[in-house]
Coordinates of C-alpha atoms and ligand atoms in Angstrom, one line a residue:
X54 CA 0.7 15.1 15.0
X55 CA 4.0 15.1 13.2
X56 CA 5.0 18.5 11.7
X57 CA 6.3 17.9 8.2
X58 CA 9.7 19.3 8.2
X59 CA 10.8 17.2 5.3
X60 CA 9.7 19.2 2.3
X61 CA 12.6 19.7 0.0
X62 CA 16.2 18.6 0.8
X63 CA 17.1 19.1 4.4
X64 CA 20.3 21.2 4.6
X65 CA 22.4 18.3 5.6
X66 CA 21.3 16.2 2.6
X67 CA 23.4 16.5 -0.5
X68 CA 21.6 17.7 -3.6
X69 CA 22.5 16.5 -7.1
X70 CA 24.8 19.1 -8.7
X71 CA 25.2 19.6 -12.4
X72 CA 22.5 17.0 -13.1
X73 CA 19.1 17.3 -14.9
X74 CA 16.3 19.2 -13.1
X75 CA 13.1 17.8 -11.6
X76 CA 12.3 15.8 -14.7
X77 CA 15.5 13.8 -14.4
X78 CA 13.7 10.5 -14.4
X79 CA 12.0 11.3 -17.7
X80 CA 14.8 13.0 -19.5
X81 CA 17.8 11.1 -18.1
X82 CA 19.4 7.8 -18.9
X83 CA 19.3 5.3 -16.0
X84 CA 21.6 2.5 -15.2
X85 CA 21.2 -0.6 -13.0
X86 CA 24.0 -1.7 -10.7
X87 CA 23.9 -5.2 -9.3
X88 CA 26.1 -4.4 -6.2
X89 CA 27.5 -7.9 -5.7
X90 CA 29.1 -7.7 -9.1
X91 CA 30.1 -4.2 -9.8
X92 CA 33.3 -3.5 -7.8
X93 CA 34.8 -5.1 -4.7
X94 CA 36.7 -2.7 -2.6
X95 CA 38.1 -5.0 0.1
X96 CA 39.1 -8.2 -1.6
X97 CA 36.4 -10.5 -0.3
X98 CA 35.2 -11.2 -3.8
X99 CA 31.8 -9.5 -3.3
X100 CA 31.1 -6.1 -4.8
X101 CA 30.1 -3.4 -2.3
X102 CA 29.0 0.2 -1.9
X103 CA 32.5 1.6 -1.7
X104 CA 33.3 -0.2 -4.9
X105 CA 30.4 1.6 -6.6
X106 CA 31.8 4.9 -5.3
X107 CA 35.2 4.1 -6.7
X108 CA 33.7 3.5 -10.1
X109 CA 31.4 6.6 -10.4
X110 CA 33.7 8.2 -12.9
X111 CA 32.9 5.5 -15.3
X112 CA 29.3 6.5 -15.1
X113 CA 29.3 10.3 -15.1
X114 CA 31.2 13.5 -14.2
X115 CA 34.1 13.3 -16.6
X116 CA 34.4 14.0 -20.3
X117 CA 35.1 10.3 -21.0
X118 CA 32.3 9.0 -18.7
X119 CA 29.3 7.1 -20.0
X120 CA 27.1 10.1 -19.1
X121 CA 24.2 8.5 -17.3
X122 CA 21.9 10.4 -14.9
X123 CA 20.9 7.9 -12.2
X124 CA 21.6 4.4 -10.9
X125 CA 19.2 1.9 -9.5
X126 CA 21.1 -0.3 -7.1
X127 CA 19.7 -3.8 -6.4
X128 CA 19.2 -4.5 -2.7
X129 CA 22.2 -3.9 -0.3
X130 CA 20.3 -4.4 3.0
X131 CA 21.1 -7.0 5.7
X132 CA 20.0 -10.3 4.2
X133 CA 20.6 -14.0 4.6
X134 CA 21.0 -13.8 0.7
X135 CA 18.7 -16.7 0.0
X136 CA 17.7 -14.6 -3.0
X137 CA 20.8 -12.4 -3.0
X138 CA 19.3 -9.5 -1.2
X139 CA 15.7 -9.8 -2.3
X140 CA 15.1 -11.4 1.1
X141 CA 15.5 -8.4 3.4
X142 CA 16.1 -8.8 7.2
X143 CA 16.3 -5.1 8.0
X144 CA 15.1 -2.4 5.6
X145 CA 17.0 0.5 7.2
X146 CA 20.6 -0.7 7.3
X147 CA 23.3 -1.9 5.0
X148 CA 24.5 -5.6 4.9
X149 CA 28.1 -5.7 6.3
X150 CA 29.1 -7.4 3.1
X151 CA 28.1 -4.3 1.2
X152 CA 29.3 -1.8 3.8
X153 CA 27.7 0.6 6.2
X154 CA 25.1 3.4 6.2
X155 CA 28.1 5.8 6.2
X156 CA 29.3 4.2 3.0
X157 CA 25.8 4.7 1.5
X158 CA 25.9 8.4 2.6
X159 CA 29.4 8.8 1.0
X160 CA 28.2 7.1 -2.2
X161 CA 25.2 9.4 -2.4
X162 CA 27.3 12.5 -1.8
X163 CA 29.9 11.5 -4.4
X164 CA 27.1 10.5 -6.9
X165 CA 25.3 13.8 -6.4
X166 CA 28.5 15.7 -6.9
X167 CA 28.6 14.1 -10.4
X168 CA 24.9 14.7 -11.1
X169 CA 24.0 11.0 -10.6
X170 CA 20.8 10.2 -8.7
X171 CA 20.5 7.1 -6.6
X172 CA 17.5 4.8 -6.7
X173 CA 17.1 2.4 -3.9
X174 CA 15.5 -1.0 -4.3
X175 CA 12.5 -1.4 -2.1
X176 CA 11.2 -5.0 -1.5
X177 CA 7.7 -4.6 0.1
X178 CA 6.1 -7.8 -1.1
X179 CA 8.0 -10.1 1.2
X180 CA 10.7 -10.0 3.9
X181 CA 13.3 -12.6 4.7
X182 CA 12.2 -15.3 7.0
X183 CA 15.0 -14.0 9.3
X184 CA 13.4 -10.6 9.6
X185 CA 12.5 -10.0 13.3
X186 CA 8.9 -9.3 12.2
X187 CA 8.5 -12.8 10.9
X188 CA 10.2 -14.4 13.9
X189 CA 7.5 -12.7 16.0
X190 CA 4.8 -13.5 13.6
X191 CA 5.5 -17.2 13.5
X192 CA 6.0 -17.5 17.2
X193 CA 2.3 -17.8 18.1
X194 CA -1.1 -17.2 16.6
X195 CA -1.7 -14.5 19.2
X196 CA 1.5 -12.6 18.6
X197 CA 0.8 -8.9 17.7
X198 CA 2.7 -9.4 14.5
X199 CA 0.8 -12.6 13.5
X200 CA -1.3 -10.6 11.0
X201 CA 1.7 -8.9 9.4
X202 CA 2.1 -11.9 7.2
X203 CA -0.3 -14.0 5.2
X204 CA -1.3 -17.0 7.3
X205 CA -4.1 -19.4 6.4
X206 CA -5.4 -22.7 7.7
X207 CA -4.8 -26.0 5.8
X208 CA -7.7 -27.4 3.8
X209 CA -9.5 -30.2 5.7
X210 CA -7.2 -32.8 4.1
X211 CA -4.2 -30.9 5.3
X212 CA -3.2 -29.5 1.9
X213 CA -2.3 -25.8 1.3
X214 CA -5.0 -23.2 1.4
X215 CA -5.2 -22.7 -2.3
X216 CA -3.5 -23.7 -5.6
X217 CA -1.0 -20.8 -5.9
X218 CA 2.4 -21.8 -7.2
X219 CA 5.8 -20.5 -6.3
X220 CA 7.8 -18.6 -9.0
X221 CA 10.9 -20.5 -7.9
X222 CA 9.4 -23.8 -8.6
X223 CA 12.8 -25.5 -8.9
X224 CA 13.0 -25.1 -5.1
X225 CA 9.4 -25.6 -4.2
X226 CA 6.2 -25.9 -6.2
X227 CA 3.6 -24.6 -3.7
X228 CA 3.5 -21.0 -2.7
X229 CA 2.7 -22.1 0.8
X230 CA 4.8 -23.6 3.6
X231 CA 3.3 -25.3 6.7
X232 CA 4.5 -24.0 10.0
X233 CA 4.2 -26.9 12.5
X234 CA 4.4 -24.7 15.6
X235 CA 1.2 -22.8 14.9
X236 CA -0.5 -25.2 12.6
X237 CA -1.0 -22.8 9.7
X238 CA 0.5 -22.2 6.3
X239 CA 2.3 -19.0 5.3
X240 CA 2.3 -17.6 1.8
X241 CA 5.5 -17.1 -0.2
X242 CA 5.1 -16.8 -4.0
X243 CA 9.0 -16.8 -4.2
X244 CA 11.2 -18.8 -1.8
X245 CA 10.0 -20.3 1.5
X246 CA 12.6 -17.9 3.0
X247 CA 10.6 -15.0 1.6
X248 CA 7.3 -14.9 3.4
X249 CA 4.7 -12.4 2.0
X250 CA 3.7 -9.5 4.0
X251 CA 0.0 -8.8 4.6
X252 CA -0.6 -5.5 3.0
X253 CA -4.2 -5.2 4.4
X254 CA -2.6 -4.7 7.8
X255 CA -2.4 -0.9 8.6
X256 CA 0.7 -1.4 10.8
X257 CA 2.6 -2.9 7.8
X258 CA 1.7 0.2 5.8
X259 CA 2.9 2.4 8.6
X260 CA 6.1 0.6 8.9
X261 CA 6.9 1.0 5.2
X262 CA 6.0 4.7 5.2
X263 CA 8.7 5.0 7.9
X264 CA 11.1 3.0 5.6
X265 CA 10.4 5.2 2.6
X266 CA 11.0 8.3 4.7
X267 CA 14.2 6.8 6.1
X268 CA 15.8 6.6 2.7
X269 CA 14.2 9.8 1.3
X270 CA 15.4 11.8 4.4
X271 CA 18.9 10.4 3.8
X272 CA 18.7 11.9 0.3
X273 CA 17.9 8.9 -1.9
X274 CA 16.3 10.0 -5.1
X275 CA 13.7 7.3 -5.5
X276 CA 12.8 3.7 -5.4
X277 CA 12.7 0.7 -7.7
X278 CA 9.8 -1.3 -6.2
X279 CA 10.1 -5.0 -6.3
X280 CA 7.0 -7.0 -7.3
X281 CA 5.1 -3.7 -7.3
X282 CA 2.2 -5.4 -9.0
X283 CA 1.4 -8.0 -6.4
X284 CA 1.9 -6.6 -2.9
X285 CA -1.8 -6.6 -1.9
X286 CA -3.3 -10.0 -2.2
X287 CA -7.1 -10.7 -2.4
X288 CA -8.6 -9.9 1.0
X289 CA -10.0 -13.4 1.7
X290 CA -6.5 -14.9 1.8
X291 CA -5.2 -12.0 3.9
X292 CA -8.0 -12.6 6.4
X293 CA -7.0 -16.2 6.8
X294 CA -9.9 -17.7 4.9
X295 CA -9.0 -20.7 2.8
X296 CA -11.2 -20.3 -0.3
X297 CA -9.8 -21.1 -3.7
X298 CA -8.2 -18.5 -5.7
X299 CA -11.2 -16.3 -6.7
X300 CA -10.2 -16.5 -10.3
X301 CA -10.0 -20.2 -10.4
X302 CA -7.0 -22.5 -10.4
X303 CA -5.7 -21.3 -13.7
X304 CA -4.0 -18.4 -11.9
X305 CA -0.9 -19.9 -10.4
X306 CA 0.3 -17.0 -8.4
X307 CA -1.7 -14.2 -6.7
X308 CA -3.5 -12.0 -9.2
X309 CA -2.0 -8.5 -9.9
X310 CA -5.3 -6.5 -10.1
X311 CA -6.4 -5.9 -6.6
X312 CA -7.9 -2.4 -6.5
X313 CA -6.5 -1.8 -3.0
X314 CA -3.0 -2.2 -4.5
X315 CA -3.5 0.9 -6.6
X316 CA -4.7 2.7 -3.5
X317 CA -1.5 1.8 -1.8
X318 CA 0.6 3.1 -4.7
X319 CA -1.4 6.4 -4.5
X320 CA -0.4 6.8 -0.8
X321 CA 3.2 6.3 -1.7
X322 CA 3.0 8.8 -4.5
X323 CA 1.6 11.4 -2.1
X324 CA 4.4 10.7 0.4
X325 CA 7.0 11.2 -2.3
X326 CA 5.3 14.4 -3.4
X327 CA 6.2 15.9 0.0
X328 CA 9.8 15.8 -1.2
X329 CA 11.5 17.4 -4.3
X330 CA 12.3 15.5 -7.4
X331 CA 11.9 11.9 -6.2
X332 CA 10.5 9.0 -8.2
X333 CA 9.4 5.4 -8.2
X334 CA 9.8 2.8 -10.9
X335 CA 7.8 -0.4 -10.3
X336 CA 8.7 -3.9 -11.3
X337 CA 5.3 -4.8 -12.8
X338 CA 5.4 -8.1 -14.5
X339 CA 2.1 -7.5 -16.3
X340 CA 2.1 -8.7 -19.8
X341 CA -1.1 -7.1 -21.0
X342 CA 0.0 -3.5 -21.9
X343 CA -3.4 -2.0 -21.1
X344 CA -3.1 -3.4 -17.6
X345 CA 0.5 -2.5 -17.2
X346 CA -0.2 1.2 -17.7
X347 CA -2.8 1.1 -14.9
X348 CA 0.1 1.3 -12.6
X349 CA 0.8 4.9 -13.6
X350 CA -2.6 5.7 -12.1
X351 CA -5.7 7.1 -13.7
X352 CA -4.5 10.6 -12.8
X353 CA -0.8 10.0 -13.0
X354 CA -1.0 9.5 -9.3
X355 CA 0.6 6.1 -8.8
X356 CA 4.1 5.0 -10.1
X357 CA 6.2 7.5 -12.0
X358 CA 7.4 4.7 -14.2
X359 CA 6.2 1.1 -14.6
X360 CA 8.9 -1.1 -16.0
X361 CA 8.1 -2.1 -19.5
X362 CA 9.6 -5.6 -20.0
X363 CA 8.2 -6.1 -23.5
X364 CA 11.6 -5.7 -25.3
X365 CA 13.0 -8.4 -23.1
X366 CA 10.7 -10.9 -24.7
X367 CA 10.6 -9.5 -28.2
X368 CA 11.9 -11.7 -31.0
X369 CA 14.5 -10.1 -33.2
X370 CA 12.9 -8.1 -36.0
X371 CA 11.7 -4.7 -37.1
X372 CA 8.0 -5.5 -36.8
X373 CA 8.4 -7.0 -33.4
X374 CA 10.0 -3.9 -31.9
X375 CA 7.8 -1.5 -33.9
X376 CA 4.6 -3.2 -32.7
X377 CA 5.7 -3.2 -29.1
X378 CA 6.7 0.5 -29.3
X379 CA 3.5 1.5 -31.0
X380 CA 1.4 -0.4 -28.5
X381 CA 3.0 1.2 -25.5
X382 CA 2.7 4.6 -27.2
X383 CA -1.0 4.0 -27.8
X384 CA -1.9 2.8 -24.3
X385 CA 0.1 5.0 -22.1
X386 CA -2.1 7.6 -20.4
X387 CA -1.7 11.3 -21.1
X388 CA 1.1 12.8 -19.1
X389 CA 2.6 9.4 -18.2
X390 CA 6.0 8.5 -19.5
X391 CA 7.2 5.3 -21.2
X392 CA 10.4 3.4 -20.4
X393 CA 12.4 0.7 -22.1
X394 CA 14.9 -1.8 -21.1
X395 CA 16.9 -4.6 -22.8
X396 CA 18.3 -6.5 -19.9
X397 CA 18.3 -6.9 -16.1
X398 CA 19.5 -9.3 -13.4
X399 CA 16.6 -11.7 -14.0
X400 CA 17.0 -12.3 -17.7
X401 CA 19.7 -13.4 -20.1
X402 CA 21.8 -10.5 -21.3
X403 CA 20.7 -8.7 -24.5
X404 CA 23.7 -9.6 -26.7
X405 CA 23.3 -13.3 -25.7
X406 CA 19.6 -13.3 -26.5
X407 CA 20.2 -11.8 -29.9
X408 CA 23.2 -14.1 -30.7
X409 CA 21.3 -17.2 -31.9
X410 CA 24.5 -19.2 -31.3
X411 CA 26.9 -16.5 -32.8
X412 CA 27.9 -13.9 -30.2
X413 CA 29.5 -11.6 -32.8
X414 CA 26.0 -11.4 -34.4
X415 CA 24.6 -10.8 -31.0
X416 CA 26.9 -7.9 -30.5
X417 CA 26.2 -6.3 -33.9
X418 CA 22.5 -6.6 -33.0
X419 CA 23.3 -5.2 -29.5
X420 CA 24.6 -2.0 -31.2
X421 CA 21.3 -1.6 -33.1
X422 CA 19.3 -2.3 -30.0
X423 CA 21.4 0.4 -28.1
X424 CA 20.5 3.0 -30.7
X425 CA 16.8 2.0 -30.4
X426 CA 16.9 2.1 -26.6
X427 CA 18.6 5.5 -26.5
X428 CA 16.5 7.3 -29.2
X429 CA 12.9 6.1 -28.3
X430 CA 10.5 8.3 -26.4
X431 CA 10.9 7.0 -22.9
X432 CA 13.4 6.5 -20.1
X433 CA 16.1 4.1 -21.1
X434 CA 17.4 1.7 -18.4
X435 CA 20.9 0.2 -19.1
X436 CA 21.9 -3.0 -17.2
X437 CA 25.6 -2.8 -16.0
X438 CA 27.9 -4.2 -18.6
X439 CA 25.5 -3.7 -21.4
X440 CA 27.5 -0.7 -22.4
X441 CA 30.5 -2.9 -23.3
X442 CA 28.4 -5.7 -24.8
X443 CA 28.9 -8.1 -21.9
X444 CA 27.5 -11.5 -22.6
X445 CA 26.1 -14.2 -20.3
X446 CA 29.0 -16.1 -18.8
X447 CA 29.4 -19.8 -18.8
X448 CA 28.9 -21.1 -15.2
X449 CA 30.2 -24.5 -14.3
X450 CA 27.5 -26.6 -12.5
X451 CA 29.3 -26.5 -9.2
X452 CA 29.5 -22.7 -9.2
X453 CA 25.7 -22.1 -9.7
X454 CA 24.5 -20.3 -6.7
X455 CA 21.1 -18.7 -7.7
X456 CA 17.9 -20.5 -7.0
X457 CA 16.6 -19.8 -10.4
X458 CA 19.9 -20.1 -12.4
X459 CA 20.3 -16.4 -13.1
X460 CA 24.0 -16.5 -12.5
X461 CA 25.2 -16.1 -16.1
X462 CA 23.8 -12.5 -16.3
X463 CA 25.1 -11.6 -12.9
X464 CA 28.9 -12.1 -13.3
X465 CA 31.5 -9.5 -12.3
X466 CA 31.7 -6.3 -14.3
X467 CA 34.5 -6.5 -16.8
X468 CA 36.8 -3.5 -16.1
X469 CA 40.0 -4.8 -17.6
X470 CA 41.7 -7.8 -19.2
X471 CA 43.1 -9.3 -16.0
X472 CA 41.8 -12.7 -14.8
X473 CA 39.5 -11.1 -12.1
X474 CA 38.6 -8.3 -14.6
X475 CA 39.7 -5.5 -12.2
X476 CA 36.6 -6.4 -10.2
X477 CA 38.4 -7.8 -7.1
X478 CA 41.8 -8.6 -5.7
X479 CA 40.3 -11.8 -4.2
X480 CA 38.2 -14.7 -5.5
X481 CA 35.1 -13.4 -7.2
X482 CA 31.8 -14.8 -5.9
X483 CA 30.8 -15.8 -9.4
X484 CA 33.2 -16.7 -12.2
X485 CA 34.4 -13.9 -14.4
X486 CA 33.5 -14.3 -18.0
X487 CA 36.8 -15.3 -19.8
X488 CA 35.8 -12.9 -22.5
X489 CA 37.1 -10.1 -20.3
X490 CA 40.4 -10.7 -22.0
X491 CA 39.0 -8.8 -25.0
X492 CA 35.6 -7.4 -23.8
X493 CA 36.4 -4.9 -21.1
X494 CA 36.0 -1.2 -20.2
X495 CA 39.6 -0.3 -20.4
X496 CA 40.1 -1.6 -24.0
X497 CA 36.8 -0.2 -25.2
X498 CA 37.4 3.3 -23.7
X499 CA 40.3 3.7 -26.1
X500 CA 38.5 2.3 -29.2
X501 CA 36.3 4.7 -31.0
X502 CA 34.5 1.8 -32.7
X503 CA 33.7 0.0 -29.4
X504 CA 30.3 -0.6 -27.9
X505 CA 31.2 1.7 -25.0
X506 CA 32.1 4.5 -27.5
X507 CA 28.7 3.9 -29.2
X508 CA 26.8 4.1 -25.9
X509 CA 28.7 7.2 -24.9
X510 CA 28.1 8.8 -28.3
X511 CA 24.4 8.0 -28.3
X512 CA 23.9 9.2 -24.7
X513 CA 25.6 12.5 -25.6
X514 CA 23.4 12.9 -28.6
X515 CA 20.3 12.3 -26.4
X516 CA 21.5 14.7 -23.8
X517 CA 22.2 17.4 -26.4
X518 CA 18.8 17.0 -28.1
X519 CA 15.5 18.2 -26.6
X520 CA 13.7 16.2 -29.4
X521 CA 15.3 12.9 -28.3
X522 CA 14.9 13.6 -24.6
X523 CA 11.3 14.7 -24.6
X524 CA 10.0 15.1 -28.2
X525 CA 7.1 13.3 -29.8
X526 CA 7.3 9.9 -31.4
X527 CA 6.0 9.0 -34.8
X528 CA 6.5 5.8 -36.8
X529 CA 7.7 6.4 -40.4
X530 CA 6.9 4.2 -43.4
X531 CA 9.9 2.1 -44.3
X532 CA 10.9 -1.2 -45.9
X533 CA 9.8 -4.3 -44.0
X534 CA 13.0 -5.0 -42.2
X535 CA 13.5 -1.3 -41.2
X536 CA 12.0 0.2 -38.0
X537 CA 11.9 3.9 -38.7
X538 CA 10.7 6.8 -36.6
X539 CA 10.9 10.5 -36.0
X540 CA 11.3 12.4 -32.8
X541 CA 10.3 16.0 -32.9
X542 CA 10.1 19.0 -30.7
X543 CA 9.8 22.7 -31.5
X544 CA 11.1 22.4 -35.0
X545 CA 13.9 20.0 -34.1
X546 CA 13.5 16.8 -36.1
X547 CA 15.5 13.6 -35.6
X548 CA 14.9 10.5 -37.6
X549 CA 16.1 7.0 -36.7
X550 CA 16.4 4.1 -39.2
X551 CA 17.1 0.7 -37.8
X552 CA 17.9 -2.2 -40.2
X553 CA 17.0 -5.5 -38.5
X554 CA 18.0 -7.5 -41.5
X555 CA 21.5 -9.2 -41.8
X556 CA 21.7 -7.8 -45.3
X557 CA 22.1 -4.3 -46.7
X558 CA 18.8 -2.5 -47.2
X559 CA 18.3 0.7 -49.3
X560 CA 15.7 3.1 -47.8
X561 CA 14.1 5.4 -50.3
X562 CA 13.9 8.8 -48.8
X563 CA 10.7 9.6 -50.7
X564 CA 9.0 6.6 -48.9
X565 CA 9.9 7.9 -45.5
X566 CA 7.9 11.1 -46.2
X567 CA 10.6 13.4 -45.0
X568 CA 12.1 16.3 -46.9
X569 CA 15.3 15.2 -48.8
X570 CA 17.3 18.3 -48.2
X571 CA 19.5 19.0 -45.3
X572 CA 19.6 15.4 -44.3
X573 CA 22.7 14.5 -42.3
X574 CA 23.8 11.3 -40.6
X575 CA 24.7 12.2 -37.0
X576 CA 25.5 8.8 -35.7
X577 CA 25.6 5.2 -37.0
X578 CA 26.0 1.9 -35.3
X579 CA 28.7 1.2 -37.9
X580 CA 32.3 2.1 -36.9
X581 CA 33.1 5.7 -37.6
X582 CA 34.6 6.8 -40.9
X583 CA 31.6 5.5 -42.7
X584 CA 30.8 6.5 -46.3
X585 CA 28.5 9.2 -47.5
X586 CA 25.4 7.3 -48.4
X587 CA 22.6 9.8 -48.9
X588 CA 21.3 10.1 -52.4
X589 CA 17.7 9.2 -53.3
X590 CA 18.1 6.4 -50.9
X591 CA 19.9 5.9 -47.7
X592 CA 22.0 2.7 -47.8
X593 CA 21.9 0.8 -44.6
X594 CA 24.5 -1.9 -43.9
X595 CA 23.4 -5.2 -42.4
X596 CA 22.2 -4.7 -38.8
X597 CA 22.9 -0.9 -39.1
X598 CA 21.1 1.9 -37.4
X599 CA 21.5 5.5 -38.2
X600 CA 20.4 8.7 -36.4
X601 CA 19.6 11.5 -38.8
X602 CA 19.3 15.2 -38.4
X603 CA 16.7 16.7 -40.7
X604 CA 17.7 20.3 -40.7
X605 CA 21.4 19.8 -41.2
X606 CA 21.9 22.2 -38.3
Ligands
NOJ134 C1 12.1 -9.6 -8.7 C2 13.6 -9.4 -8.6 O1 14.0 -8.7 -9.7 C3 14.1 -10.8 -8.5 O2 15.5 -10.8 -8.6 C4 13.7 -11.4 -7.2 O3 14.1 -12.8 -7.2 C5 12.1 -11.4 -7.1 N1 11.6 -10.1 -7.5 C6 11.7 -11.7 -5.7 O4 12.0 -10.6 -4.9
CA135 CA1 33.6 -6.5 -0.9

């Protein structure tokens, strides 16, 4: 029996200082770092953990920092990099390209000194095919680790056990690969180099509990959980039977609603509860909002946050974002907390999606989206570079390296106007967007009308306002092209008006149903020095958003 000595932070583990309290993951602003692309510290052209440490001042701790509260770092574990780290060969170490465990400890200590939490990316659905577990598993049918992965016999005609398809169908259509040595297929809904673990096996569960504790004991503040919605496959496949997908052949990948999956998430929540202040955010690619919120658990006993990807797919328009917000607000269980995100490493960047062929329009819209992201009720996740309006970069065909062509949204962070963007002294692993000549942190830091200054301003507003951090949400009636809402707490009232039209729109104050007196514009997505526009109406410029204070305090 192991005595639990892990409650709280062990003395030797650094605690976040000057940061938010236990509710940091609800009230804070979170930021995703793609470590290969953030900052290279040794000139090999690949970003690394020391590089992130060097850039922490950009994120928090100084008056001119962005002001975020935590970073999620995409995988930095030893990996053959078939999927750039989402193919893990050792869950409790750091890939030499990214540094060492000592570099991780130093990053954590430096981050905590600035009040920044660190969220580690856990990849439990599959390992790398180079993980020693898989080497053992594939060595023979009787190997003790055989059952750690999902093996199944071919159909009588030799074809794969069922009709499941791989997500990376450019590389391979079937989610199964035949292993000639042992005469069975193994399951891999991603690359053949990413065999799926068998989560019905209690030893796999035990091994991962050890992995969770390894990072928690080191002081990590939480986990982003890769493919959190599909780890546990239907039992008949896990047991090696070769029936069809129980839901018929229209499901092309394993289903995401296995009850045992929710049981697994509950055990992880219990484990995290042994520690202070830790959290999980799951990658749940579940499009039905009612089913997405199942991942919070019926009693708020599963994930702390389930990524809400609905904004990533929302067409531009007030109604589109209003509907998605209202839906999430309606379905989220009591006590559970929403979250929002505009971009990540698997999707085109926000300003490029919104551009419709005109990147300056994309950036104007990006400003509006930033105001929405940072004023809604829910944890905002910012993707690195979003704070300067980074766009997808053009990638010459011969430089494409990702299996699914996600290179344009993964290019090096644009720190300055130099050719390698201040990212590296060597040759960057992906081309730098030539826009870095004008779109970069250094230039934007000095410019009060820049995207960076807007993000900083909005994050500061959020931090200073209990209503924005944790107040209620209420849609307000407004003209068609305007998404309007109030955030309220204990008498503090903030109102946000977002004009999704590319023409000016007057918003009659009477229509909003808010008292006309004491109204003040606190922030606008328009460059500062704006005009006084409050009379019987509030005049919104094209693509403009404003944050209002209702009490004029
Ligand atoms: C989701 C990750 O975000 C993506 O980058 C990766 O390719 C797949 N999961 C497989 O791990
Ligand atoms: Ca490096």
